Amino acid sequence: MAEAISKTPEPPYYAVIFTSLRTEGDRGYAAMAKAMSRLASEQPGWLGEESARDGALGITVAYFRDLDSIAAWKAKAEHLAAQRLGRERWYAAYQVRIARVERDYGFTAP
Amino acid sequence: MAEAISKTPEPPYYAVIFTSLRTEGDRGYAAMAKAMSRLASEQPGWLGEESARDGALGITVAYFRDLDSIAAWKAKAEHLAAQRLGRERWYAAYQVRIARVERDYGFTAP
């Protein structure tokens, strides 16, 4: 799991915004989440990942170079999820949004 | 602060992804964050907001109809921030990414 702000290149690049509401209990969730993150980070075109959860609501944003990288990662991720318990066990609801980052700016304390 | 997944319309629409690392202590942060959220939600073109924080790392994603709505909100937000203490007091680092949502899909438990 990411614990820092991703060092992404100059836009354009892509973001997969995954917002979820967890069910209660782990039931294999932590292991699956770790496997999913590792799978993403091994994908050519992967640029970084940021993740935070406040109780039930979690947001993970994964950054990729292009849509082809996302499609390749998604196919593998779905295969991995199908091998496991299925998302319906871990999530009360989720939304995936695929977005093209057009502009970015930031600040780092000196 | 949002505690649910935003009900956004059919793409395309825009996402402002704000990832931040907090400094320690509140020093007016909670009041500012609340004011910023309220300001966003009053902006014409605002579609919703999702927010989560895990210790120092936080992610807020605000959704807007178009870039003009984001520009109008940003001008007001910067004015509000300038009236207060300045972001440098609350954040060790942050990154803002403005992205065009091109596709989305989701799941809600029956």
Coordinates of C-alpha atoms in Angstrom, one line a residue, chain B residues 3-109:
Chain B
E3 CA -18.8 9.7 3.7
A4 CA -20.3 8.0 0.6
I5 CA -19.5 7.3 -3.0
S6 CA -20.6 10.2 -5.1
K7 CA -23.5 9.8 -7.5
T8 CA -21.9 11.2 -10.6
P9 CA -23.6 11.4 -14.0
E10 CA -22.5 9.7 -17.2
P11 CA -19.0 10.6 -18.3
P12 CA -17.4 12.8 -19.4
Y13 CA -17.0 15.0 -16.3
Y14 CA -14.0 16.1 -14.3
A15 CA -12.2 15.0 -11.2
V16 CA -9.9 17.1 -9.0
I17 CA -7.7 14.6 -7.2
F18 CA -6.1 16.2 -4.1
T19 CA -3.5 14.0 -2.3
S20 CA -1.9 15.5 0.8
L21 CA 0.5 14.7 3.6
R22 CA -0.6 16.6 6.8
T23 CA 1.7 18.2 9.3
E24 CA 0.9 17.4 12.9
G25 CA -1.7 19.2 14.9
D26 CA -4.9 20.9 13.8
R27 CA -4.1 24.6 13.9
G28 CA -7.4 25.5 12.2
Y29 CA -7.2 22.7 9.6
A30 CA -10.6 21.0 10.4
A31 CA -12.4 24.4 10.1
M32 CA -10.6 25.2 6.9
A33 CA -11.3 21.7 5.4
K34 CA -15.0 22.1 6.3
A35 CA -15.2 25.5 4.7
M36 CA -13.5 24.3 1.6
S37 CA -15.9 21.4 1.2
R38 CA -18.9 23.7 1.7
L39 CA -17.4 26.2 -0.9
A40 CA -17.0 23.4 -3.4
S41 CA -20.6 22.0 -2.9
E42 CA -22.0 25.5 -3.5
Q43 CA -20.2 25.9 -6.8
P44 CA -22.4 25.5 -9.9
G45 CA -21.1 22.4 -11.7
W46 CA -20.1 20.6 -8.6
L47 CA -21.1 16.9 -8.7
G48 CA -19.8 15.4 -5.5
E49 CA -16.8 14.8 -3.2
E50 CA -15.1 11.7 -1.7
S51 CA -12.5 12.0 1.0
A52 CA -10.4 9.6 3.1
R53 CA -7.4 10.0 5.3
D54 CA -5.1 7.3 6.8
G55 CA -2.9 9.0 9.3
A56 CA -0.8 11.6 7.4
L57 CA -1.9 10.7 3.9
G58 CA -5.2 12.0 2.7
I59 CA -7.1 11.8 -0.6
T60 CA -10.0 14.0 -1.6
V61 CA -11.6 13.7 -5.0
A62 CA -14.1 16.4 -6.0
Y63 CA -16.1 16.0 -9.2
F64 CA -17.2 18.8 -11.5
R65 CA -19.2 19.1 -14.7
D66 CA -16.5 21.0 -16.6
L67 CA -13.2 22.9 -16.4
D68 CA -14.9 26.2 -16.0
S69 CA -16.6 25.1 -12.8
I70 CA -13.2 24.0 -11.5
A71 CA -11.6 27.3 -12.4
A72 CA -14.3 29.3 -10.7
W73 CA -14.1 27.1 -7.6
K74 CA -10.3 27.3 -7.5
A75 CA -10.3 31.1 -7.6
K76 CA -12.7 31.2 -4.6
A77 CA -10.8 28.5 -2.8
E78 CA -7.5 30.3 -3.2
H79 CA -9.1 33.5 -1.9
L80 CA -10.5 31.6 1.1
A81 CA -7.1 29.9 1.8
A82 CA -5.3 33.2 1.6
Q83 CA -7.7 34.7 4.2
R84 CA -6.7 31.9 6.5
L85 CA -3.3 30.5 7.5
G86 CA -2.0 29.3 4.1
R87 CA -1.7 25.7 3.1
E88 CA 2.0 25.6 4.1
R89 CA 0.9 25.4 7.7
W90 CA -1.3 22.4 7.3
Y91 CA 0.6 20.3 4.7
A92 CA 4.0 18.8 4.4
A93 CA 3.3 18.2 0.7
Y94 CA 0.3 18.0 -1.6
Q95 CA -0.4 17.3 -5.3
V96 CA -3.4 18.4 -7.2
R97 CA -4.4 16.6 -10.4
I98 CA -7.1 17.7 -12.7
A99 CA -8.5 14.8 -14.8
R100 CA -11.2 14.2 -17.3
V101 CA -13.3 11.1 -16.3
E102 CA -13.8 9.2 -19.5
R103 CA -15.4 6.0 -18.2
D104 CA -16.8 4.6 -15.0
Y105 CA -18.5 1.5 -13.7
G106 CA -19.4 0.2 -10.3
F107 CA -21.2 -2.2 -8.0
T108 CA -23.7 -1.9 -5.2
A109 CA -24.7 -4.8 -3.0

